[in-house]
């Protein structure tokens, strides 16, 4: 509803006119079991503004790693959010699961005996000391990322703050989130744990959030107290949009963040990609492919990144010219790069020296080149392991400083795999590595030649991705995106654009408009903008600009264009409005007008002359 203003009257001099943007809506988060539809967690609160909120509210839903469905709903009216909550989880009087509801008028219902309706006041969040790491503005107009400490004792607080700062800087100083950094705040929220480190063998230690590993192997880290983490984030209100649970362990943590030197930043930025941009995977073998970087239809207007395609003339017509190619191109159908995945095995197997681990696959023999892609942990030395394809040693060497941490390897072979059966084999050579040496995953990918499969970085087309059940979807680039290649530090352009959109739904470009009088009795209007473009503290290597337009009593004041501070006659009455438009080469489509903001002010009394 553009142009609808909420009038806030002050008893004093002026009428302050806030744009629609400033309206605080209500937010609901529900987790439920997909089969029984039983809710297991619900949080309901007032939340910071959500721009371009559709009339009926905004809903997203996704499946979490553990199989649960997470539903997120935002609406203007508190009643709509309660109605949705009851539609999803049944009558609120019957709720017997973990619930976080901030104190609102609707919370005056009676609590039945035995019912667990927990409010922050009742279930004390763990004690927190919150420190700023990298901040750019007030939490009600920023997206706030908060690191929470698990397995850090009181004496290890300094280490926690250092670990958090190192990760925050890694992902925001010169890569990944660096261009959107002025829209973000990073905080470190410290809670001392009684024991140092995280649990192993399925048993949590006595720590704030009870993180643990299943065995000792580096497959993932699990939460034993998810409700404590949620309550703690909830208790911070606007200051916690995305909680990051940091387990005090030097190695790979799966979805949970650890300060692992090799894996910490890489897991963090990948998981934030999922949660902030709301996209699925781009790597093969996943179960969820959705969002701005995924297509399951090759019709051009169903491809979310159609406006980023490198060479549109490659995608529209000319069936006759390339009739011999395997990918058929018909009108309005995008070209698909030619590749196939003949083998995929998420083995997660411990290796031993008594027998090698091996598996077979068939090739069609019709592709120009191939890749052997695998990930390992617990194998720090090239002498410890031999990786072979059809009996030929592939010459695997570990990443230099990897130690026993997990890492990903690609061995590219620029040759056609012959038609028929092939074998890939992993032989552990060092017995003392048993119990730690693990093959996490292995995959073979085959590709057409450069005319059938453009492998050049920066090329945008439709690249096939194969799911855990070998279903095909498409992604925008070969390997430009960290949602596919976790060792890559950046998103592709489609994801980066999605990131801007997602963040600018929660952040308006205008932090404030201060209207006052100068000492000499002139009217002053000072606009504070989110520090992008020429207002950045650290310049970035992308093209961007701010354009500011001022309107006084409905008439544009051209001489004020692009100024953030202007002065007018002290005895002038009437309305002032500022329109701000941000432009960046990272956004090509802005259907909801998220790169524009407005603010207005009505002056009713003159400045007193001193
Ligand atoms: C960012 O800085 C890190 C550490 O200084 C460096 O390793 C990395 O290559 C830099 N990335 C870019 C894109 O400059
Ligand atoms: C294909 O994508 C559309 C839009 O993202 C989605 O609604 C649909 O469920 C997807 N279909 C399959 C089979 O994945
Ligand atoms: C764009 O695609 C057309 C048609 O396939 C091709 O002839 C042309 O060389 C391509 N241009 C570039 C820059 O790749
Ligand atoms: C996936 O399907 C393609 C053909 O659709 C097939 O060639 C390939 O071998 C399959 N891969 C796996 C791992 O099943
Ligand atoms: C050694 O590894 C092989 C291949 O994974 C497996 O079949 C075998 O059971 C393992 N042996 C022992 C003693 O774990
Ligand atoms: C490869 O193809 C042959 C012939 O169809 C078949 O006998 C064999 O089982 C296949 N191997 C694998 C690993 O699928
Ligand atoms: C494979 O080698 C050929 C010939 O040297 C080269 O033109 C082509 O770019 C290479 N392909 C890849 C994917 O490296
Ligand atoms: C085998 O691994 C151990 C550490 O687990 C290492 O000390 C030893 O040097 C390795 N042996 C060889 C032959 O590389
Ligand atoms: C205002 O700034 C925009 C963006 O930099 C620029 O395109 C425009 O020409 C400027 N207008 C004036 C009047 O300076």
JSON list of N, CA and C in Angstrom, two decimals, residues 4-72:
[
{"chain": "A", "resi": 4, "resn": "UNK", "atom": "N", "xyz": [0.24, 5.15, 1.68]},
{"chain": "A", "resi": 4, "resn": "UNK", "atom": "CA", "xyz": [-0.55, 5.17, 2.90]},
{"chain": "A", "resi": 4, "resn": "UNK", "atom": "C", "xyz": [0.38, 5.55, 4.03]},
{"chain": "A", "resi": 5, "resn": "UNK", "atom": "N", "xyz": [0.02, 6.52, 4.77]},
{"chain": "A", "resi": 5, "resn": "UNK", "atom": "CA", "xyz": [0.90, 6.99, 5.84]},
{"chain": "A", "resi": 5, "resn": "UNK", "atom": "C", "xyz": [0.26, 6.78, 7.18]},
{"chain": "A", "resi": 6, "resn": "UNK", "atom": "N", "xyz": [1.08, 6.49, 8.14]},
{"chain": "A", "resi": 6, "resn": "UNK", "atom": "CA", "xyz": [0.62, 6.37, 9.50]},
{"chain": "A", "resi": 6, "resn": "UNK", "atom": "C", "xyz": [0.98, 7.69, 10.16]},
{"chain": "A", "resi": 7, "resn": "UNK", "atom": "N", "xyz": [-0.01, 8.38, 10.68]},
{"chain": "A", "resi": 7, "resn": "UNK", "atom": "CA", "xyz": [0.26, 9.67, 11.30]},
{"chain": "A", "resi": 7, "resn": "UNK", "atom": "C", "xyz": [0.49, 9.49, 12.79]},
{"chain": "A", "resi": 8, "resn": "UNK", "atom": "N", "xyz": [1.58, 9.98, 13.24]},
{"chain": "A", "resi": 8, "resn": "UNK", "atom": "CA", "xyz": [1.86, 9.95, 14.67]},
{"chain": "A", "resi": 8, "resn": "UNK", "atom": "C", "xyz": [1.88, 11.38, 15.14]},
{"chain": "A", "resi": 9, "resn": "UNK", "atom": "N", "xyz": [0.94, 11.74, 15.99]},
{"chain": "A", "resi": 9, "resn": "UNK", "atom": "CA", "xyz": [0.84, 13.13, 16.44]},
{"chain": "A", "resi": 9, "resn": "UNK", "atom": "C", "xyz": [1.67, 13.35, 17.69]},
{"chain": "A", "resi": 10, "resn": "UNK", "atom": "N", "xyz": [2.39, 14.40, 17.66]},
{"chain": "A", "resi": 10, "resn": "UNK", "atom": "CA", "xyz": [3.11, 14.80, 18.86]},
{"chain": "A", "resi": 10, "resn": "UNK", "atom": "C", "xyz": [2.45, 16.04, 19.41]},
{"chain": "A", "resi": 11, "resn": "UNK", "atom": "N", "xyz": [2.47, 16.17, 20.71]},
{"chain": "A", "resi": 11, "resn": "UNK", "atom": "CA", "xyz": [1.83, 17.34, 21.32]},
{"chain": "A", "resi": 11, "resn": "UNK", "atom": "C", "xyz": [2.58, 18.60, 20.97]},
{"chain": "A", "resi": 12, "resn": "UNK", "atom": "N", "xyz": [3.83, 18.44, 20.64]},
{"chain": "A", "resi": 12, "resn": "UNK", "atom": "CA", "xyz": [4.65, 19.63, 20.38]},
{"chain": "A", "resi": 12, "resn": "UNK", "atom": "C", "xyz": [4.45, 20.16, 18.96]},
{"chain": "A", "resi": 13, "resn": "UNK", "atom": "N", "xyz": [5.52, 20.58, 18.38]},
{"chain": "A", "resi": 13, "resn": "UNK", "atom": "CA", "xyz": [5.45, 21.44, 17.22]},
{"chain": "A", "resi": 13, "resn": "UNK", "atom": "C", "xyz": [5.00, 20.80, 15.92]},
{"chain": "A", "resi": 14, "resn": "UNK", "atom": "N", "xyz": [5.38, 19.55, 15.70]},
{"chain": "A", "resi": 14, "resn": "UNK", "atom": "CA", "xyz": [5.28, 19.07, 14.33]},
{"chain": "A", "resi": 14, "resn": "UNK", "atom": "C", "xyz": [4.51, 17.77, 14.22]},
{"chain": "A", "resi": 15, "resn": "UNK", "atom": "N", "xyz": [4.12, 17.46, 13.01]},
{"chain": "A", "resi": 15, "resn": "UNK", "atom": "CA", "xyz": [3.51, 16.17, 12.73]},
{"chain": "A", "resi": 15, "resn": "UNK", "atom": "C", "xyz": [4.57, 15.34, 12.02]},
{"chain": "A", "resi": 16, "resn": "UNK", "atom": "N", "xyz": [4.85, 14.21, 12.59]},
{"chain": "A", "resi": 16, "resn": "UNK", "atom": "CA", "xyz": [5.87, 13.33, 12.04]},
{"chain": "A", "resi": 16, "resn": "UNK", "atom": "C", "xyz": [5.16, 12.30, 11.17]},
{"chain": "A", "resi": 17, "resn": "UNK", "atom": "N", "xyz": [5.53, 12.19, 9.96]},
{"chain": "A", "resi": 17, "resn": "UNK", "atom": "CA", "xyz": [4.85, 11.26, 9.09]},
{"chain": "A", "resi": 17, "resn": "UNK", "atom": "C", "xyz": [5.78, 10.10, 8.75]},
{"chain": "A", "resi": 18, "resn": "UNK", "atom": "N", "xyz": [5.41, 8.93, 9.21]},
{"chain": "A", "resi": 18, "resn": "UNK", "atom": "CA", "xyz": [6.25, 7.76, 8.94]},
{"chain": "A", "resi": 18, "resn": "UNK", "atom": "C", "xyz": [5.71, 7.03, 7.72]},
{"chain": "A", "resi": 19, "resn": "UNK", "atom": "N", "xyz": [6.58, 6.57, 6.91]},
{"chain": "A", "resi": 19, "resn": "UNK", "atom": "CA", "xyz": [6.14, 5.81, 5.75]},
{"chain": "A", "resi": 19, "resn": "UNK", "atom": "C", "xyz": [5.61, 4.45, 6.21]},
{"chain": "A", "resi": 20, "resn": "UNK", "atom": "N", "xyz": [4.88, 3.83, 5.33]},
{"chain": "A", "resi": 20, "resn": "UNK", "atom": "CA", "xyz": [4.31, 2.52, 5.53]},
{"chain": "A", "resi": 20, "resn": "UNK", "atom": "C", "xyz": [5.36, 1.52, 6.05]},
{"chain": "A", "resi": 21, "resn": "UNK", "atom": "N", "xyz": [6.56, 1.72, 5.58]},
{"chain": "A", "resi": 21, "resn": "UNK", "atom": "CA", "xyz": [7.70, 0.88, 5.93]},
{"chain": "A", "resi": 21, "resn": "UNK", "atom": "C", "xyz": [7.91, 0.69, 7.42]},
{"chain": "A", "resi": 22, "resn": "UNK", "atom": "N", "xyz": [7.49, 1.70, 8.22]},
{"chain": "A", "resi": 22, "resn": "UNK", "atom": "CA", "xyz": [7.85, 1.69, 9.62]},
{"chain": "A", "resi": 22, "resn": "UNK", "atom": "C", "xyz": [6.89, 0.86, 10.46]},
{"chain": "A", "resi": 23, "resn": "UNK", "atom": "N", "xyz": [5.86, 0.31, 9.85]},
{"chain": "A", "resi": 23, "resn": "UNK", "atom": "CA", "xyz": [4.86, -0.48, 10.57]},
{"chain": "A", "resi": 23, "resn": "UNK", "atom": "C", "xyz": [5.45, -1.79, 11.07]},
{"chain": "A", "resi": 24, "resn": "UNK", "atom": "N", "xyz": [5.26, -2.08, 12.37]},
{"chain": "A", "resi": 24, "resn": "UNK", "atom": "CA", "xyz": [5.80, -3.33, 12.92]},
{"chain": "A", "resi": 24, "resn": "UNK", "atom": "C", "xyz": [4.78, -4.45, 12.84]},
{"chain": "A", "resi": 25, "resn": "UNK", "atom": "N", "xyz": [5.06, -5.49, 12.07]},
{"chain": "A", "resi": 25, "resn": "UNK", "atom": "CA", "xyz": [4.11, -6.59, 11.93]},
{"chain": "A", "resi": 25, "resn": "UNK", "atom": "C", "xyz": [4.34, -7.68, 12.99]},
{"chain": "A", "resi": 26, "resn": "UNK", "atom": "N", "xyz": [3.61, -8.77, 12.88]},
{"chain": "A", "resi": 26, "resn": "UNK", "atom": "CA", "xyz": [3.77, -9.90, 13.80]},
{"chain": "A", "resi": 26, "resn": "UNK", "atom": "C", "xyz": [4.32, -11.09, 13.03]},
{"chain": "A", "resi": 27, "resn": "UNK", "atom": "N", "xyz": [5.06, -11.90, 13.75]},
{"chain": "A", "resi": 27, "resn": "UNK", "atom": "CA", "xyz": [5.78, -13.01, 13.12]},
{"chain": "A", "resi": 27, "resn": "UNK", "atom": "C", "xyz": [5.51, -14.31, 13.85]},
{"chain": "A", "resi": 28, "resn": "UNK", "atom": "N", "xyz": [5.35, -15.36, 13.08]},
{"chain": "A", "resi": 28, "resn": "UNK", "atom": "CA", "xyz": [5.10, -16.69, 13.65]},
{"chain": "A", "resi": 28, "resn": "UNK", "atom": "C", "xyz": [6.12, -17.66, 13.06]},
{"chain": "A", "resi": 29, "resn": "UNK", "atom": "N", "xyz": [6.72, -18.47, 13.93]},
{"chain": "A", "resi": 29, "resn": "UNK", "atom": "CA", "xyz": [7.58, -19.56, 13.44]},
{"chain": "A", "resi": 29, "resn": "UNK", "atom": "C", "xyz": [7.07, -20.85, 14.05]},
{"chain": "A", "resi": 30, "resn": "UNK", "atom": "N", "xyz": [6.80, -21.82, 13.21]},
{"chain": "A", "resi": 30, "resn": "UNK", "atom": "CA", "xyz": [6.29, -23.12, 13.69]},
{"chain": "A", "resi": 30, "resn": "UNK", "atom": "C", "xyz": [7.18, -24.23, 13.14]},
{"chain": "A", "resi": 31, "resn": "UNK", "atom": "N", "xyz": [7.53, -25.16, 13.99]},
{"chain": "A", "resi": 31, "resn": "UNK", "atom": "CA", "xyz": [8.19, -26.39, 13.53]},
{"chain": "A", "resi": 31, "resn": "UNK", "atom": "C", "xyz": [7.21, -27.51, 13.74]},
{"chain": "A", "resi": 32, "resn": "UNK", "atom": "N", "xyz": [7.04, -28.37, 12.72]},
{"chain": "A", "resi": 32, "resn": "UNK", "atom": "CA", "xyz": [6.15, -29.51, 12.95]},
{"chain": "A", "resi": 32, "resn": "UNK", "atom": "C", "xyz": [6.62, -30.74, 12.19]},
{"chain": "A", "resi": 33, "resn": "UNK", "atom": "N", "xyz": [6.15, -31.89, 12.69]},
{"chain": "A", "resi": 33, "resn": "UNK", "atom": "CA", "xyz": [6.50, -33.17, 12.08]},
{"chain": "A", "resi": 33, "resn": "UNK", "atom": "C", "xyz": [5.73, -33.30, 10.78]},
{"chain": "A", "resi": 34, "resn": "UNK", "atom": "N", "xyz": [6.40, -33.65, 9.68]},
{"chain": "A", "resi": 34, "resn": "UNK", "atom": "CA", "xyz": [5.71, -33.69, 8.40]},
{"chain": "A", "resi": 34, "resn": "UNK", "atom": "C", "xyz": [4.64, -34.79, 8.31]},
{"chain": "A", "resi": 35, "resn": "UNK", "atom": "N", "xyz": [4.83, -35.93, 9.00]},
{"chain": "A", "resi": 35, "resn": "UNK", "atom": "CA", "xyz": [3.87, -37.03, 8.86]},
{"chain": "A", "resi": 35, "resn": "UNK", "atom": "C", "xyz": [2.64, -36.81, 9.74]},
{"chain": "A", "resi": 36, "resn": "UNK", "atom": "N", "xyz": [2.87, -36.49, 11.01]},
{"chain": "A", "resi": 36, "resn": "UNK", "atom": "CA", "xyz": [1.75, -36.37, 11.94]},
{"chain": "A", "resi": 36, "resn": "UNK", "atom": "C", "xyz": [1.16, -34.96, 11.96]},
{"chain": "A", "resi": 37, "resn": "UNK", "atom": "N", "xyz": [1.89, -34.00, 11.40]},
{"chain": "A", "resi": 37, "resn": "UNK", "atom": "CA", "xyz": [1.53, -32.58, 11.45]},
{"chain": "A", "resi": 37, "resn": "UNK", "atom": "C", "xyz": [1.46, -32.06, 12.89]},
{"chain": "A", "resi": 38, "resn": "UNK", "atom": "N", "xyz": [2.13, -32.75, 13.82]},
{"chain": "A", "resi": 38, "resn": "UNK", "atom": "CA", "xyz": [2.18, -32.29, 15.21]},
{"chain": "A", "resi": 38, "resn": "UNK", "atom": "C", "xyz": [3.23, -31.19, 15.33]},
{"chain": "A", "resi": 39, "resn": "UNK", "atom": "N", "xyz": [2.84, -30.08, 15.98]},
{"chain": "A", "resi": 39, "resn": "UNK", "atom": "CA", "xyz": [3.79, -29.00, 16.18]},
{"chain": "A", "resi": 39, "resn": "UNK", "atom": "C", "xyz": [4.76, -29.38, 17.30]},
{"chain": "A", "resi": 40, "resn": "UNK", "atom": "N", "xyz": [6.01, -28.96, 17.15]},
{"chain": "A", "resi": 40, "resn": "UNK", "atom": "CA", "xyz": [7.00, -29.24, 18.20]},
{"chain": "A", "resi": 40, "resn": "UNK", "atom": "C", "xyz": [7.57, -27.95, 18.77]},
{"chain": "A", "resi": 41, "resn": "UNK", "atom": "N", "xyz": [7.37, -26.84, 18.06]},
{"chain": "A", "resi": 41, "resn": "UNK", "atom": "CA", "xyz": [7.89, -25.56, 18.54]},
{"chain": "A", "resi": 41, "resn": "UNK", "atom": "C", "xyz": [7.10, -24.45, 17.87]},
{"chain": "A", "resi": 42, "resn": "UNK", "atom": "N", "xyz": [6.82, -23.41, 18.64]},
{"chain": "A", "resi": 42, "resn": "UNK", "atom": "CA", "xyz": [6.11, -22.26, 18.08]},
{"chain": "A", "resi": 42, "resn": "UNK", "atom": "C", "xyz": [6.63, -21.00, 18.74]},
{"chain": "A", "resi": 43, "resn": "UNK", "atom": "N", "xyz": [6.91, -19.99, 17.93]},
{"chain": "A", "resi": 43, "resn": "UNK", "atom": "CA", "xyz": [7.30, -18.69, 18.48]},
{"chain": "A", "resi": 43, "resn": "UNK", "atom": "C", "xyz": [6.46, -17.62, 17.81]},
{"chain": "A", "resi": 44, "resn": "UNK", "atom": "N", "xyz": [5.96, -16.68, 18.61]},
{"chain": "A", "resi": 44, "resn": "UNK", "atom": "CA", "xyz": [5.09, -15.63, 18.07]},
{"chain": "A", "resi": 44, "resn": "UNK", "atom": "C", "xyz": [5.49, -14.31, 18.72]},
{"chain": "A", "resi": 45, "resn": "UNK", "atom": "N", "xyz": [5.77, -13.32, 17.89]},
{"chain": "A", "resi": 45, "resn": "UNK", "atom": "CA", "xyz": [6.17, -12.03, 18.46]},
{"chain": "A", "resi": 45, "resn": "UNK", "atom": "C", "xyz": [5.93, -10.90, 17.47]},
{"chain": "A", "resi": 46, "resn": "UNK", "atom": "N", "xyz": [5.97, -9.68, 18.02]},
{"chain": "A", "resi": 46, "resn": "UNK", "atom": "CA", "xyz": [6.00, -8.51, 17.16]},
{"chain": "A", "resi": 46, "resn": "UNK", "atom": "C", "xyz": [7.40, -8.46, 16.59]},
{"chain": "A", "resi": 47, "resn": "UNK", "atom": "N", "xyz": [7.55, -7.96, 15.38]},
{"chain": "A", "resi": 47, "resn": "UNK", "atom": "CA", "xyz": [8.88, -7.99, 14.78]},
{"chain": "A", "resi": 47, "resn": "UNK", "atom": "C", "xyz": [9.16, -6.70, 14.02]},
{"chain": "A", "resi": 48, "resn": "UNK", "atom": "N", "xyz": [10.40, -6.53, 13.62]},
{"chain": "A", "resi": 48, "resn": "UNK", "atom": "CA", "xyz": [10.76, -5.31, 12.92]},
{"chain": "A", "resi": 48, "resn": "UNK", "atom": "C", "xyz": [10.07, -5.24, 11.56]},
{"chain": "A", "resi": 49, "resn": "UNK", "atom": "N", "xyz": [9.96, -4.04, 10.99]},
{"chain": "A", "resi": 49, "resn": "UNK", "atom": "CA", "xyz": [9.19, -3.88, 9.75]},
{"chain": "A", "resi": 49, "resn": "UNK", "atom": "C", "xyz": [9.58, -4.88, 8.66]},
{"chain": "A", "resi": 50, "resn": "UNK", "atom": "N", "xyz": [8.60, -5.23, 7.86]},
{"chain": "A", "resi": 50, "resn": "UNK", "atom": "CA", "xyz": [8.79, -6.14, 6.74]},
{"chain": "A", "resi": 50, "resn": "UNK", "atom": "C", "xyz": [8.23, -5.41, 5.53]},
{"chain": "A", "resi": 51, "resn": "UNK", "atom": "N", "xyz": [9.10, -5.02, 4.60]},
{"chain": "A", "resi": 51, "resn": "UNK", "atom": "CA", "xyz": [8.67, -4.17, 3.49]},
{"chain": "A", "resi": 51, "resn": "UNK", "atom": "C", "xyz": [8.04, -5.00, 2.39]},
{"chain": "A", "resi": 52, "resn": "UNK", "atom": "N", "xyz": [7.04, -4.40, 1.75]},
{"chain": "A", "resi": 52, "resn": "UNK", "atom": "CA", "xyz": [6.35, -5.10, 0.67]},
{"chain": "A", "resi": 52, "resn": "UNK", "atom": "C", "xyz": [5.55, -6.29, 1.18]},
{"chain": "A", "resi": 53, "resn": "UNK", "atom": "N", "xyz": [5.06, -6.18, 2.41]},
{"chain": "A", "resi": 53, "resn": "UNK", "atom": "CA", "xyz": [4.28, -7.27, 3.01]},
{"chain": "A", "resi": 53, "resn": "UNK", "atom": "C", "xyz": [2.96, -7.44, 2.25]},
{"chain": "A", "resi": 54, "resn": "UNK", "atom": "N", "xyz": [2.71, -8.62, 1.67]},
{"chain": "A", "resi": 54, "resn": "UNK", "atom": "CA", "xyz": [1.46, -8.79, 0.94]},
{"chain": "A", "resi": 54, "resn": "UNK", "atom": "C", "xyz": [0.25, -8.70, 1.88]},
{"chain": "A", "resi": 55, "resn": "UNK", "atom": "N", "xyz": [-0.88, -8.34, 1.33]},
{"chain": "A", "resi": 55, "resn": "UNK", "atom": "CA", "xyz": [-2.12, -8.16, 2.08]},
{"chain": "A", "resi": 55, "resn": "UNK", "atom": "C", "xyz": [-2.41, -9.37, 2.99]},
{"chain": "A", "resi": 56, "resn": "UNK", "atom": "N", "xyz": [-2.29, -10.56, 2.43]},
{"chain": "A", "resi": 56, "resn": "UNK", "atom": "CA", "xyz": [-2.61, -11.76, 3.20]},
{"chain": "A", "resi": 56, "resn": "UNK", "atom": "C", "xyz": [-1.46, -12.30, 4.04]},
{"chain": "A", "resi": 57, "resn": "UNK", "atom": "N", "xyz": [-0.39, -11.54, 4.12]},
{"chain": "A", "resi": 57, "resn": "UNK", "atom": "CA", "xyz": [0.76, -12.00, 4.89]},
{"chain": "A", "resi": 57, "resn": "UNK", "atom": "C", "xyz": [1.79, -12.69, 4.00]},
{"chain": "A", "resi": 58, "resn": "UNK", "atom": "N", "xyz": [2.94, -12.98, 4.58]},
{"chain": "A", "resi": 58, "resn": "UNK", "atom": "CA", "xyz": [4.05, -13.57, 3.84]},
{"chain": "A", "resi": 58, "resn": "UNK", "atom": "C", "xyz": [4.39, -14.90, 4.48]},
{"chain": "A", "resi": 59, "resn": "UNK", "atom": "N", "xyz": [4.40, -15.96, 3.68]},
{"chain": "A", "resi": 59, "resn": "UNK", "atom": "CA", "xyz": [4.68, -17.30, 4.23]},
{"chain": "A", "resi": 59, "resn": "UNK", "atom": "C", "xyz": [5.84, -17.94, 3.50]},
{"chain": "A", "resi": 60, "resn": "UNK", "atom": "N", "xyz": [6.73, -18.58, 4.24]},
{"chain": "A", "resi": 60, "resn": "UNK", "atom": "CA", "xyz": [7.68, -19.48, 3.61]},
{"chain": "A", "resi": 60, "resn": "UNK", "atom": "C", "xyz": [7.69, -20.76, 4.42]},
{"chain": "A", "resi": 61, "resn": "UNK", "atom": "N", "xyz": [8.10, -21.83, 3.76]},
{"chain": "A", "resi": 61, "resn": "UNK", "atom": "CA", "xyz": [8.11, -23.10, 4.45]},
{"chain": "A", "resi": 61, "resn": "UNK", "atom": "C", "xyz": [9.25, -23.91, 3.88]},
{"chain": "A", "resi": 62, "resn": "UNK", "atom": "N", "xyz": [10.00, -24.55, 4.75]},
{"chain": "A", "resi": 62, "resn": "UNK", "atom": "CA", "xyz": [11.04, -25.42, 4.22]},
{"chain": "A", "resi": 62, "resn": "UNK", "atom": "C", "xyz": [11.27, -26.59, 5.15]},
{"chain": "A", "resi": 63, "resn": "UNK", "atom": "N", "xyz": [11.92, -27.61, 4.59]},
{"chain": "A", "resi": 63, "resn": "UNK", "atom": "CA", "xyz": [12.20, -28.81, 5.37]},
{"chain": "A", "resi": 63, "resn": "UNK", "atom": "C", "xyz": [13.59, -28.67, 5.96]},
{"chain": "A", "resi": 64, "resn": "UNK", "atom": "N", "xyz": [13.69, -28.85, 7.27]},
{"chain": "A", "resi": 64, "resn": "UNK", "atom": "CA", "xyz": [14.98, -28.75, 7.93]},
{"chain": "A", "resi": 64, "resn": "UNK", "atom": "C", "xyz": [15.72, -30.08, 7.78]},
{"chain": "A", "resi": 65, "resn": "UNK", "atom": "N", "xyz": [17.03, -30.03, 8.04]},
{"chain": "A", "resi": 65, "resn": "UNK", "atom": "CA", "xyz": [17.88, -31.22, 7.91]},
{"chain": "A", "resi": 65, "resn": "UNK", "atom": "C", "xyz": [17.29, -32.41, 8.67]},
{"chain": "A", "resi": 66, "resn": "UNK", "atom": "N", "xyz": [16.76, -32.15, 9.88]},
{"chain": "A", "resi": 66, "resn": "UNK", "atom": "CA", "xyz": [16.23, -33.23, 10.72]},
{"chain": "A", "resi": 66, "resn": "UNK", "atom": "C", "xyz": [14.89, -33.76, 10.21]},
{"chain": "A", "resi": 67, "resn": "UNK", "atom": "N", "xyz": [14.38, -33.21, 9.10]},
{"chain": "A", "resi": 67, "resn": "UNK", "atom": "CA", "xyz": [13.13, -33.72, 8.53]},
{"chain": "A", "resi": 67, "resn": "UNK", "atom": "C", "xyz": [11.91, -32.90, 8.91]},
{"chain": "A", "resi": 68, "resn": "UNK", "atom": "N", "xyz": [12.05, -32.03, 9.93]},
{"chain": "A", "resi": 68, "resn": "UNK", "atom": "CA", "xyz": [10.91, -31.22, 10.35]},
{"chain": "A", "resi": 68, "resn": "UNK", "atom": "C", "xyz": [10.62, -30.12, 9.35]},
{"chain": "A", "resi": 69, "resn": "UNK", "atom": "N", "xyz": [9.33, -29.71, 9.32]},
{"chain": "A", "resi": 69, "resn": "UNK", "atom": "CA", "xyz": [8.93, -28.62, 8.47]},
{"chain": "A", "resi": 69, "resn": "UNK", "atom": "C", "xyz": [8.98, -27.33, 9.29]},
{"chain": "A", "resi": 70, "resn": "UNK", "atom": "N", "xyz": [9.58, -26.28, 8.73]},
{"chain": "A", "resi": 70, "resn": "UNK", "atom": "CA", "xyz": [9.62, -24.99, 9.42]},
{"chain": "A", "resi": 70, "resn": "UNK", "atom": "C", "xyz": [8.78, -24.02, 8.63]},
{"chain": "A", "resi": 71, "resn": "UNK", "atom": "N", "xyz": [7.76, -23.45, 9.28]},
{"chain": "A", "resi": 71, "resn": "UNK", "atom": "CA", "xyz": [6.88, -22.51, 8.62]},
{"chain": "A", "resi": 71, "resn": "UNK", "atom": "C", "xyz": [7.08, -21.13, 9.23]},
{"chain": "A", "resi": 72, "resn": "UNK", "atom": "N", "xyz": [7.25, -20.15, 8.36]},
{"chain": "A", "resi": 72, "resn": "UNK", "atom": "CA", "xyz": [7.49, -18.77, 8.79]},
{"chain": "A", "resi": 72, "resn": "UNK", "atom": "C", "xyz": [6.37, -17.93, 8.21]}
]
